[in-house]
XYZ file of N, CA and C in Angstrom:
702
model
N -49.978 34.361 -7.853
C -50.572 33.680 -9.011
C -51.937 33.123 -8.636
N -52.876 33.131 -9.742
C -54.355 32.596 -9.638
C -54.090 31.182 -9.899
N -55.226 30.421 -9.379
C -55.457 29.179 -9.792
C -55.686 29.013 -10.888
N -56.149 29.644 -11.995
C -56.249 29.927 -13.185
C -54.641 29.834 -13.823
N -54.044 30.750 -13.171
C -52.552 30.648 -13.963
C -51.554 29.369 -14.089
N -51.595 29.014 -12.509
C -51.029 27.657 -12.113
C -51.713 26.634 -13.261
N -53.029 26.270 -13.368
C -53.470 25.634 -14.443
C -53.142 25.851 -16.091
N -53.104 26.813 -16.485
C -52.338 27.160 -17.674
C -50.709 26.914 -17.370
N -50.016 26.837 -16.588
C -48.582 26.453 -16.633
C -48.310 25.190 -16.658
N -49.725 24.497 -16.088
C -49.237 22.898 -15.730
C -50.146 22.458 -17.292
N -51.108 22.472 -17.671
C -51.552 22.087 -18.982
C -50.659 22.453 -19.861
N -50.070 23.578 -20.078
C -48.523 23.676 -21.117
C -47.332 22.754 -21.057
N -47.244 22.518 -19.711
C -45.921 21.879 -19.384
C -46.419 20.175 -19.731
N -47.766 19.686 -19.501
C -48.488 18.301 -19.889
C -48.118 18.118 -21.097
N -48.710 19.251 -21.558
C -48.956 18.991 -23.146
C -47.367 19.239 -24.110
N -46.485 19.874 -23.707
C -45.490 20.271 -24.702
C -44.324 19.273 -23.968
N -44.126 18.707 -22.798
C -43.029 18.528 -22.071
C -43.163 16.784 -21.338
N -43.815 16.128 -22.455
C -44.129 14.510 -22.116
C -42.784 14.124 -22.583
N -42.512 12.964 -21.416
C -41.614 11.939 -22.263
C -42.109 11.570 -23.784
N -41.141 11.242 -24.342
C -41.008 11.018 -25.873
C -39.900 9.945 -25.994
N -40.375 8.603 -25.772
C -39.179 7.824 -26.042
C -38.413 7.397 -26.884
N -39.075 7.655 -28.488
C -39.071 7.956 -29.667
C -37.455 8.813 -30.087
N -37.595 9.722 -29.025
C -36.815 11.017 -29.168
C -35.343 10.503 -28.668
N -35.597 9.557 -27.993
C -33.991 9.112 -27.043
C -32.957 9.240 -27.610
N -32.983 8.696 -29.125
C -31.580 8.855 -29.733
C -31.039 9.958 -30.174
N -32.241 10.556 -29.986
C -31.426 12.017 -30.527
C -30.931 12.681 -29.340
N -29.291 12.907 -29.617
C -28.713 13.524 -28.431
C -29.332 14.978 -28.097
N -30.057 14.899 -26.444
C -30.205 16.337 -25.854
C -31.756 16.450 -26.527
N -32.547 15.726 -27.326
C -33.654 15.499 -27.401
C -34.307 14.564 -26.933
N -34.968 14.544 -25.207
C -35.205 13.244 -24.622
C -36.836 14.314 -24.598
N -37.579 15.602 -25.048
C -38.671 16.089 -24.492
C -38.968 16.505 -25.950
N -40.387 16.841 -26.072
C -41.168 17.815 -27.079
C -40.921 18.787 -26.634
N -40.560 19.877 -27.504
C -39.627 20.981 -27.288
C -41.776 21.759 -27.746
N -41.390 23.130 -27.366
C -42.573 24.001 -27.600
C -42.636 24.022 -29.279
N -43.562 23.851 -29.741
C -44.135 23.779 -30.508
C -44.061 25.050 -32.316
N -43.924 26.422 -31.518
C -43.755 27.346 -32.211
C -42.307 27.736 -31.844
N -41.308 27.421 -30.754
C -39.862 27.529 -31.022
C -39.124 26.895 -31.457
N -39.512 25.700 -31.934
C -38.773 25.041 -33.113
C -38.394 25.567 -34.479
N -39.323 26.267 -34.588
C -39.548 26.905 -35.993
C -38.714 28.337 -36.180
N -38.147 28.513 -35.161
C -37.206 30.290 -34.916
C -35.930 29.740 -34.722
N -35.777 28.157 -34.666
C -34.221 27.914 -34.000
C -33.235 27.882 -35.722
N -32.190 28.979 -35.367
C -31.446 29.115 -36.544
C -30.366 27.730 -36.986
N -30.855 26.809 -37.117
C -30.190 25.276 -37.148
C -30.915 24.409 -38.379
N -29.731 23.542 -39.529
C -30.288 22.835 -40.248
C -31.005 21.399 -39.628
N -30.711 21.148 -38.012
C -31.715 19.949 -38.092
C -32.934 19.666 -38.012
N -33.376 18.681 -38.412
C -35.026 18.232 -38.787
C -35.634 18.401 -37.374
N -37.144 19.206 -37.287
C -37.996 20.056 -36.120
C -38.492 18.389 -35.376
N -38.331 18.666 -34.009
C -38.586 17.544 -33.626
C -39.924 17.255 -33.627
N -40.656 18.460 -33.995
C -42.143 17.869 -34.224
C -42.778 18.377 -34.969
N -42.809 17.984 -35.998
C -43.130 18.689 -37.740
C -44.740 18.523 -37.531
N -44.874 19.667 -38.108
C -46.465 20.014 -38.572
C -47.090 19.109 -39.221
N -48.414 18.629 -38.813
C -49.788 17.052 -39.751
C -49.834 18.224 -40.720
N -49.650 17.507 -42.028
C -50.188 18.497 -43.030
C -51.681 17.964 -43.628
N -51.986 16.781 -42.699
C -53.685 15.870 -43.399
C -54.250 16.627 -43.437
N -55.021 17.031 -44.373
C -56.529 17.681 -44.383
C -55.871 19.209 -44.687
N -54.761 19.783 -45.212
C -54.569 21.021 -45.467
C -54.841 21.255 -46.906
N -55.543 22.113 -47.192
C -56.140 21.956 -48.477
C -55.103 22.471 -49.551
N -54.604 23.537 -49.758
C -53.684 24.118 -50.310
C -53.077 22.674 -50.945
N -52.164 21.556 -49.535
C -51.443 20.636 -50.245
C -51.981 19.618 -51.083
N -53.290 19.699 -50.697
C -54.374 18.873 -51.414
C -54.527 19.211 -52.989
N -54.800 20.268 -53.028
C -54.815 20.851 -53.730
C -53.677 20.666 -55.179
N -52.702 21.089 -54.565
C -51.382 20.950 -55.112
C -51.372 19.516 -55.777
N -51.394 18.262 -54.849
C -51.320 17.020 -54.961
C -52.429 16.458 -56.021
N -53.427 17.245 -56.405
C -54.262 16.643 -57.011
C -54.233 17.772 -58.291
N -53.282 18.774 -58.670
C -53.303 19.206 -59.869
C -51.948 18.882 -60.626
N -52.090 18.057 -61.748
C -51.172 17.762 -62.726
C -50.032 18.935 -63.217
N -50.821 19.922 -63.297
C -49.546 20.964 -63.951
C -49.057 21.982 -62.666
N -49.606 22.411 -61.603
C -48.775 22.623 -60.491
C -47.965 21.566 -59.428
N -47.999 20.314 -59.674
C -46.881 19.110 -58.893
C -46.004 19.654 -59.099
N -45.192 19.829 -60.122
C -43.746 19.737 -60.381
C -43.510 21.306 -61.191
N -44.364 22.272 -61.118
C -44.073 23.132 -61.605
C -43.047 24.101 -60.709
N -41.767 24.608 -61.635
C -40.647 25.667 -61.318
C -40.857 26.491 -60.107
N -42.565 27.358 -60.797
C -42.413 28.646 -60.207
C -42.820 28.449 -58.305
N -43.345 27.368 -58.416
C -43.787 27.169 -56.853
C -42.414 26.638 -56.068
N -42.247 27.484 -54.759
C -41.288 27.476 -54.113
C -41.425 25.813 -52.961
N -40.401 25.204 -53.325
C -40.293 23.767 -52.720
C -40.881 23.945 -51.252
N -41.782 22.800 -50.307
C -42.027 22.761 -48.949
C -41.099 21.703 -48.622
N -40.768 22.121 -47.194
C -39.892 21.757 -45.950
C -40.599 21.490 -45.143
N -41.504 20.384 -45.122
C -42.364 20.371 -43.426
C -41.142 20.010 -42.563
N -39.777 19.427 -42.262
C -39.120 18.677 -41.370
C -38.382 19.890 -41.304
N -37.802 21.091 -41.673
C -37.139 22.531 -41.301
C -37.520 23.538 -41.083
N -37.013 24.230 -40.028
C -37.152 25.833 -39.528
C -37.396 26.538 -40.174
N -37.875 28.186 -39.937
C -38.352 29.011 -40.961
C -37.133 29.394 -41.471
N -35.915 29.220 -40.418
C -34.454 29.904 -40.663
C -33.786 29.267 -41.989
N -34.073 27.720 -42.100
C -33.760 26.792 -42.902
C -34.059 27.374 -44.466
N -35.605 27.147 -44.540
C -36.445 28.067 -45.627
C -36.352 29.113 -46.031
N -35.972 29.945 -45.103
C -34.941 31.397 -45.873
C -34.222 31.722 -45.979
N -32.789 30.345 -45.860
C -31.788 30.446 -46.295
C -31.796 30.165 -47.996
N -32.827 29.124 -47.912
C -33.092 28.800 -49.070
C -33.978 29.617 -50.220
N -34.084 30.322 -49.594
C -35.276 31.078 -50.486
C -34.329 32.131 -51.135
N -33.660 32.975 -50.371
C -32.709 33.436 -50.055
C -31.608 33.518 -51.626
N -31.051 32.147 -51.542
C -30.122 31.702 -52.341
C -30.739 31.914 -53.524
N -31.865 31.304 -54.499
C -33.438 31.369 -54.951
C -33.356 32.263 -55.761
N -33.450 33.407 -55.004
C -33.585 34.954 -55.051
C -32.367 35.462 -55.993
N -31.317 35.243 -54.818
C -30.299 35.760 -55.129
C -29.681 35.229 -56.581
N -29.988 33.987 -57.045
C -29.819 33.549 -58.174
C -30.530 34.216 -59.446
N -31.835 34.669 -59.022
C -32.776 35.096 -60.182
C -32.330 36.636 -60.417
N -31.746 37.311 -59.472
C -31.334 39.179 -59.920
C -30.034 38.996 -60.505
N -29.340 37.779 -60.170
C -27.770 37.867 -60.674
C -27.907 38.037 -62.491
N -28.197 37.642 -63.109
C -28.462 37.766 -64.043
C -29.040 38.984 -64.932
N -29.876 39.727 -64.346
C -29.936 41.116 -64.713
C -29.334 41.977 -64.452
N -28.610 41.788 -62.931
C -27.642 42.451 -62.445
C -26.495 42.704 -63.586
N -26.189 41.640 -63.924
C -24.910 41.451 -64.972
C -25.273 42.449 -66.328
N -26.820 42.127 -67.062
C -27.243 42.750 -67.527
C -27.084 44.471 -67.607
N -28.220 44.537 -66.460
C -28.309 46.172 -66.173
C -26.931 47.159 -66.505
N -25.945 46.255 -65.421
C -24.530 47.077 -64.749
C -23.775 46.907 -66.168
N -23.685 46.310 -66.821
C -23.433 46.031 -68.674
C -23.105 47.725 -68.930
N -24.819 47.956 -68.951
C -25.320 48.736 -70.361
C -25.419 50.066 -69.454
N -24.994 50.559 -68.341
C -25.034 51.403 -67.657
C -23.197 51.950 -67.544
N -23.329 53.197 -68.394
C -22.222 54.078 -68.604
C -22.338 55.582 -67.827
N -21.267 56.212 -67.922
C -21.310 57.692 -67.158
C -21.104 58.298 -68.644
N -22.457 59.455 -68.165
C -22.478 60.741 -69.651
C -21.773 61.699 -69.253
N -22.127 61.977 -68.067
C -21.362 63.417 -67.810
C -20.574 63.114 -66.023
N -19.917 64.242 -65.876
C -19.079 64.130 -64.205
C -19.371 65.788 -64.120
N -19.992 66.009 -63.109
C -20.113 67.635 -62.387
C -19.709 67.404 -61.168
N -18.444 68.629 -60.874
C -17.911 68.773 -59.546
C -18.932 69.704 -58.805
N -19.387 69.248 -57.511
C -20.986 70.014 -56.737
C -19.781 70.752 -55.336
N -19.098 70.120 -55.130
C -18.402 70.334 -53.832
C -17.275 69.266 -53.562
N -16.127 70.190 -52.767
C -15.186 69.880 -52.564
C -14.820 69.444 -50.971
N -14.628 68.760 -50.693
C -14.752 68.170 -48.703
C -13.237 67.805 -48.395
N -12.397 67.952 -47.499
C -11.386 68.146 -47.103
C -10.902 66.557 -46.748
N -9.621 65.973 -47.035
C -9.251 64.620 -46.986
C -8.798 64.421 -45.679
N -9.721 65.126 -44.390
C -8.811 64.950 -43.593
C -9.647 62.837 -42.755
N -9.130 62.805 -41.853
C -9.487 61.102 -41.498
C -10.962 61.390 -40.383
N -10.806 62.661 -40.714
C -12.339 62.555 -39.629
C -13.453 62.353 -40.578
N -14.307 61.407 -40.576
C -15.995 61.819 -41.442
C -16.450 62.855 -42.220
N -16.586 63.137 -43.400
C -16.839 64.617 -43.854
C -18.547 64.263 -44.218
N -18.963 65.542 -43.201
C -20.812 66.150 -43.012
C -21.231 65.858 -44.099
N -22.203 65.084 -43.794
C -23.074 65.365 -45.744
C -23.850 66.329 -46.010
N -23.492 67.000 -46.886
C -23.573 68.445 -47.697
C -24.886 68.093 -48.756
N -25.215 66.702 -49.225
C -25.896 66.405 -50.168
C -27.577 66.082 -49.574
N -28.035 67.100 -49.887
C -29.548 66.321 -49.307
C -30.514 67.170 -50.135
N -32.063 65.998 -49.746
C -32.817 66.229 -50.338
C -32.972 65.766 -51.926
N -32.215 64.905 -52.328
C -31.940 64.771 -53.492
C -33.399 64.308 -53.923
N -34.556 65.204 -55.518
C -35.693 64.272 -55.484
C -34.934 64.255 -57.075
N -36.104 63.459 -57.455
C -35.695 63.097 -58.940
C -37.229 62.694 -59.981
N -37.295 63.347 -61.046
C -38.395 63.386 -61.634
C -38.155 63.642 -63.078
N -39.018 62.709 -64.106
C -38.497 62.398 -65.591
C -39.475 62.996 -65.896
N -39.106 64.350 -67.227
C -40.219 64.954 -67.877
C -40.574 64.147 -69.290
N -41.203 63.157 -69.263
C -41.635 62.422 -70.427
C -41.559 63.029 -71.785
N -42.419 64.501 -71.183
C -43.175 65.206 -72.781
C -41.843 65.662 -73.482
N -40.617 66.077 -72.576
C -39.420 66.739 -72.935
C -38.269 65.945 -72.873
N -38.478 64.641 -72.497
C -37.529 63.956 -72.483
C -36.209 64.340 -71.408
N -36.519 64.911 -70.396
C -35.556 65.733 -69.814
C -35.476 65.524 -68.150
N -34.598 64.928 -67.601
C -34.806 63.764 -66.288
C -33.787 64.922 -65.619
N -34.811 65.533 -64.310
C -34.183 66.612 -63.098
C -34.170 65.682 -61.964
N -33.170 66.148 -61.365
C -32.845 66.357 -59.861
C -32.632 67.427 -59.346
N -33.352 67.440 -58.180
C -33.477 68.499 -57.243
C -32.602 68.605 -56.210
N -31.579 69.048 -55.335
C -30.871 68.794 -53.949
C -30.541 70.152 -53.539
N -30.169 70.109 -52.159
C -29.500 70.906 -51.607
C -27.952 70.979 -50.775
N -27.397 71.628 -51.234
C -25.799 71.541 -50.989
C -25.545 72.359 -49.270
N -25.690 72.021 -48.068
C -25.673 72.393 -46.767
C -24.535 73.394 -46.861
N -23.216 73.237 -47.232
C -22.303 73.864 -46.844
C -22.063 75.168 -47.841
N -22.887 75.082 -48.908
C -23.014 76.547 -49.791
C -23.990 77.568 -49.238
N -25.177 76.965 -49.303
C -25.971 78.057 -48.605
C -27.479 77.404 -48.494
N -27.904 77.415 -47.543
C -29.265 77.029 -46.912
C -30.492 77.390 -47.622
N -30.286 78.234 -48.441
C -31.466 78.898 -48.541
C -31.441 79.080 -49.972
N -30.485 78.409 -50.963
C -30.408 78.219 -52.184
C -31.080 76.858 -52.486
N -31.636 75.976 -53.511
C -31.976 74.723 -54.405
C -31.354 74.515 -55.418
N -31.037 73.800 -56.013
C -30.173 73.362 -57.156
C -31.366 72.614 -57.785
N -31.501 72.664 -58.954
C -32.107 72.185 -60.012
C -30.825 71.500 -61.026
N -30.820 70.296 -61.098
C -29.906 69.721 -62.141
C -30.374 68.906 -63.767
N -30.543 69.493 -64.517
C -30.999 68.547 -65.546
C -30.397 67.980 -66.523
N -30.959 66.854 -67.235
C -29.855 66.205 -68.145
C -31.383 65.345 -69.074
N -30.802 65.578 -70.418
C -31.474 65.158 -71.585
C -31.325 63.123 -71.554
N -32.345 62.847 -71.447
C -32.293 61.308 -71.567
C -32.228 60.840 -72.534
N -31.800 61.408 -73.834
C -30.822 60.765 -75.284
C -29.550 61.763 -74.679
N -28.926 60.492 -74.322
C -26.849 60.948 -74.354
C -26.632 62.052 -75.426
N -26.982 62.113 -76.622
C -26.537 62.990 -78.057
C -27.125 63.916 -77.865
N -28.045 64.670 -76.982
C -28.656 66.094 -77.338
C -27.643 66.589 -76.536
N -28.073 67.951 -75.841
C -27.055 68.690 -75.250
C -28.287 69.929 -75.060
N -28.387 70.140 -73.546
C -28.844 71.479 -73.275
C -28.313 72.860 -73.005
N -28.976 73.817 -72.561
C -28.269 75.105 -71.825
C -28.827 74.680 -70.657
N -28.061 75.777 -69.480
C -28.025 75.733 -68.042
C -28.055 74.170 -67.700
N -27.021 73.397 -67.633
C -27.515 72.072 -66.767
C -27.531 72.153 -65.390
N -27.348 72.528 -64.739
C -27.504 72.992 -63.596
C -27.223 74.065 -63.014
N -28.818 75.124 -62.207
C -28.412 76.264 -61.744
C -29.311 75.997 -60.388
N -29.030 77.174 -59.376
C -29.075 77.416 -58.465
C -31.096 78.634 -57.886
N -31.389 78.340 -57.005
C -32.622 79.072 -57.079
C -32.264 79.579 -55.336
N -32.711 81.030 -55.165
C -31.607 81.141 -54.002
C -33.601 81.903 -53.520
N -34.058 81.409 -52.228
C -35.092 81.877 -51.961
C -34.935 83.377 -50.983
N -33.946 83.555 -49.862
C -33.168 84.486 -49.462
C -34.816 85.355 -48.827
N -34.616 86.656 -48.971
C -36.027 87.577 -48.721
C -37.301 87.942 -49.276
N -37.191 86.474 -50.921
C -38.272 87.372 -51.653
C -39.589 87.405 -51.087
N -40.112 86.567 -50.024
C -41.177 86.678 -49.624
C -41.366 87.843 -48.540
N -40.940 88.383 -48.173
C -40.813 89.645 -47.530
C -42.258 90.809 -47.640
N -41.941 91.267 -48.678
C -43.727 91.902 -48.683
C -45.066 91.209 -48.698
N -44.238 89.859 -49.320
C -45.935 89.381 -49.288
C -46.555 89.210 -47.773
N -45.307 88.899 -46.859
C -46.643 88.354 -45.370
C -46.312 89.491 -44.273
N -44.853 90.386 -44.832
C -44.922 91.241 -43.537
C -44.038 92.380 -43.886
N -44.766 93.777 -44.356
C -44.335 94.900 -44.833
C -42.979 95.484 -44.114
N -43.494 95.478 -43.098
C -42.316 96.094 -41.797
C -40.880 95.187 -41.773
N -41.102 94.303 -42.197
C -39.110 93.162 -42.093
C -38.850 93.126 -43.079
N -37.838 93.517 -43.307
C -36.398 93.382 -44.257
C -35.293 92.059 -44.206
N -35.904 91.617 -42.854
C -34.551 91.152 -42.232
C -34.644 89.226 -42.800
N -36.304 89.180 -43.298
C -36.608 87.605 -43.150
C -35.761 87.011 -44.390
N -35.636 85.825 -43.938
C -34.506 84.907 -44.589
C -35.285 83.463 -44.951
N -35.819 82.734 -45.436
C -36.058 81.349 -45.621
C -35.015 80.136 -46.291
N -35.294 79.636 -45.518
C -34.501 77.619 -45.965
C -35.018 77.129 -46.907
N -34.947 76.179 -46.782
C -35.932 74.721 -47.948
C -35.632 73.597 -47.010
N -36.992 73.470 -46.709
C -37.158 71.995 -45.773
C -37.346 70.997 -46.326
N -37.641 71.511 -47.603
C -37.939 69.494 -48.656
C -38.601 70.787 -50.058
N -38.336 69.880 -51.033
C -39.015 70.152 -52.761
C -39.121 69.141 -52.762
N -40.395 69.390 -54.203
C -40.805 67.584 -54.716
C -41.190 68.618 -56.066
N -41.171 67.582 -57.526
C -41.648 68.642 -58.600
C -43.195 68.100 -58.540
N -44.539 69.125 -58.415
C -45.828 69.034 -58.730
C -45.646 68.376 -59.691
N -45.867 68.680 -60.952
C -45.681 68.491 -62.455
C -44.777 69.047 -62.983
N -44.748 68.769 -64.372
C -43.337 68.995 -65.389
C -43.316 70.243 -65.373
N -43.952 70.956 -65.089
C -43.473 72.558 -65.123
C -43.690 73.216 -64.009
N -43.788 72.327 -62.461
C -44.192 73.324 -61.482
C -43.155 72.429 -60.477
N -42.210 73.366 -59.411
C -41.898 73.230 -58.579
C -42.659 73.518 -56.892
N -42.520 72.543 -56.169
C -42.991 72.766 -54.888
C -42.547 72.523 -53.630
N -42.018 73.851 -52.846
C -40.813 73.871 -52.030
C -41.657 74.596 -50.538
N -41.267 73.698 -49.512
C -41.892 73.836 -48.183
C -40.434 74.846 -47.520
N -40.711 75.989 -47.394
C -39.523 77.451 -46.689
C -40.026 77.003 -44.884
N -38.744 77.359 -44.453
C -38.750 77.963 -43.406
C -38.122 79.232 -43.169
N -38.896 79.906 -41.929
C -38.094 81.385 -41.539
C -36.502 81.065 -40.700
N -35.825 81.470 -40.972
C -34.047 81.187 -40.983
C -34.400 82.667 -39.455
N -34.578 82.134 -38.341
C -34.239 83.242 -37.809
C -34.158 82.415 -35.955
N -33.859 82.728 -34.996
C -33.465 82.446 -33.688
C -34.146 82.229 -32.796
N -36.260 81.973 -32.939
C -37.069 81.894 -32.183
C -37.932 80.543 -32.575
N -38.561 80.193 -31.750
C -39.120 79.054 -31.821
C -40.332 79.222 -32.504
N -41.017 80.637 -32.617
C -42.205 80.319 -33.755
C -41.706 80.667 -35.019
N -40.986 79.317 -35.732
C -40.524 80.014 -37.333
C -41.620 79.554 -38.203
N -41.945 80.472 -39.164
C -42.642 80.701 -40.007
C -42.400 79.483 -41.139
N -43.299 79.047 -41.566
C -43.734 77.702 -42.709
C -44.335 78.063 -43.685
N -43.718 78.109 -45.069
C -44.124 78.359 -46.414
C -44.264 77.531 -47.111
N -45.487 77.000 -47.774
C -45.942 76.239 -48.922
C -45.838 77.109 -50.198
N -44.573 76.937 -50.877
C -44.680 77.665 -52.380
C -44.598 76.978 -53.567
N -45.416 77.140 -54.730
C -45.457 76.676 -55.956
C -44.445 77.156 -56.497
N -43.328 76.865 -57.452
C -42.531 77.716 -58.337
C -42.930 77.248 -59.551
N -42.722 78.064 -61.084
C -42.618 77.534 -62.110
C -41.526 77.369 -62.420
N -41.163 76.010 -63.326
C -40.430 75.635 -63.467
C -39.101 76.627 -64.555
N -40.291 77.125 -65.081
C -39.276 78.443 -66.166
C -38.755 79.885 -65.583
């Protein structure tokens, strides 16, 4: 250690670690505890050395405007508690203000339809999730709210398009079909293979009438091939 360091250990230990006779009665508080670990200790008692708030303008501030003193929306100060204290409380706060829409929302929220996608075996081991990629995108102009996913254990190289009319009372054709990408890209990048196969590494819909699906080459070597394709949606 530098003389430099030794001096920074002993000016910390001066300054944070004086008798405090003040402190005596409080059991196991006979020292000024560090300054910024008071404030992390997960405990309702009062910080043994609460922050000067003189001269902070904010409270000044506060203190000298009539209609923010006592106003609702400002969240109460704790100079004498932990941050742990304050977000228990905040916390509670919170949790009070969603309960209420919660109740709301979960109300007025019914099931229109039930589609069986796949069937997974009841045995007690974990069953693989089969469901991915799920995106989801509302066609305003058509009123007509898709999801996109892919089902792992049907086939890799198929997309599911699912749609459903956002008035309950209409009723479409095809609500959900299948888009199977398999070899069609084949002539376009390489005359000579028959054999190429592509995945779907992720879709997202461009716009209301365009699909956009990132392929991979489905094959046993480490340089697999990466496709950026547009689909239309029709």
């Amino acid at each position: 250690m530098t003389q430099k360091d030794i001096t920074f250990v002993a000016d910390f230990l001066t300054e944070h670690f004086n008798e405090a006779p003040e402190l005596y009665n409080r059991k196991g508080k006979y020292f000024n505890v560090e300054r910024v670990g008071q404030y992390l200790k997960d405990e309702d008692d009062d910080l043994v050395s609460p922050p000067n708030i003189e001269g902070n303008q904010w409270f000044n501030f506060l203190k000298n405007s009539t209609h923010l003193k006592e106003s609702p929306l400002l969240f109460p100060y704790y100079p004498e508690k932990s941050l742990h204290f304050v977000k228990r409380q905040m916390e509670g706060v919170i949790d009070q203000c969603l309960q209420k829409p919660a109740d709301v929302i979960g109300k007025s929220v019914h099931q229109a339809v039930c589609m069986s996608l796949y069937k997974t075996s009841h045995s007690e081991d974990s069953s693989p999730q089969l469901f991915k990629l799920p995106f989801l995108w509302n066609d305003k102009t058509s009123n007509i709210h898709y999801v996109l996913f892919t089902i792992l254990d049907n086939s890799v190289s198929k997309i599911h398009i699912l749609r459903r009319p956002t008035d309950t009372s209409r009723s479409i054709s095809n609500g959900i079909l299948a888009v199977e990408f398999g070899n069609f890209l084949t002539n376009s990048i390489n005359e000579s293979s028959d054999s190429r196969c592509y995945s779907c590494l992720d879709a997202h819909f461009y716009d209301d009438e365009t699909v956009t699906v990132v392929l991979k080459e489905s094959v046993e070597q480490e340089e697999k091939e990466r496709v950026l394709a547009q689909l239309p949606l029709s």
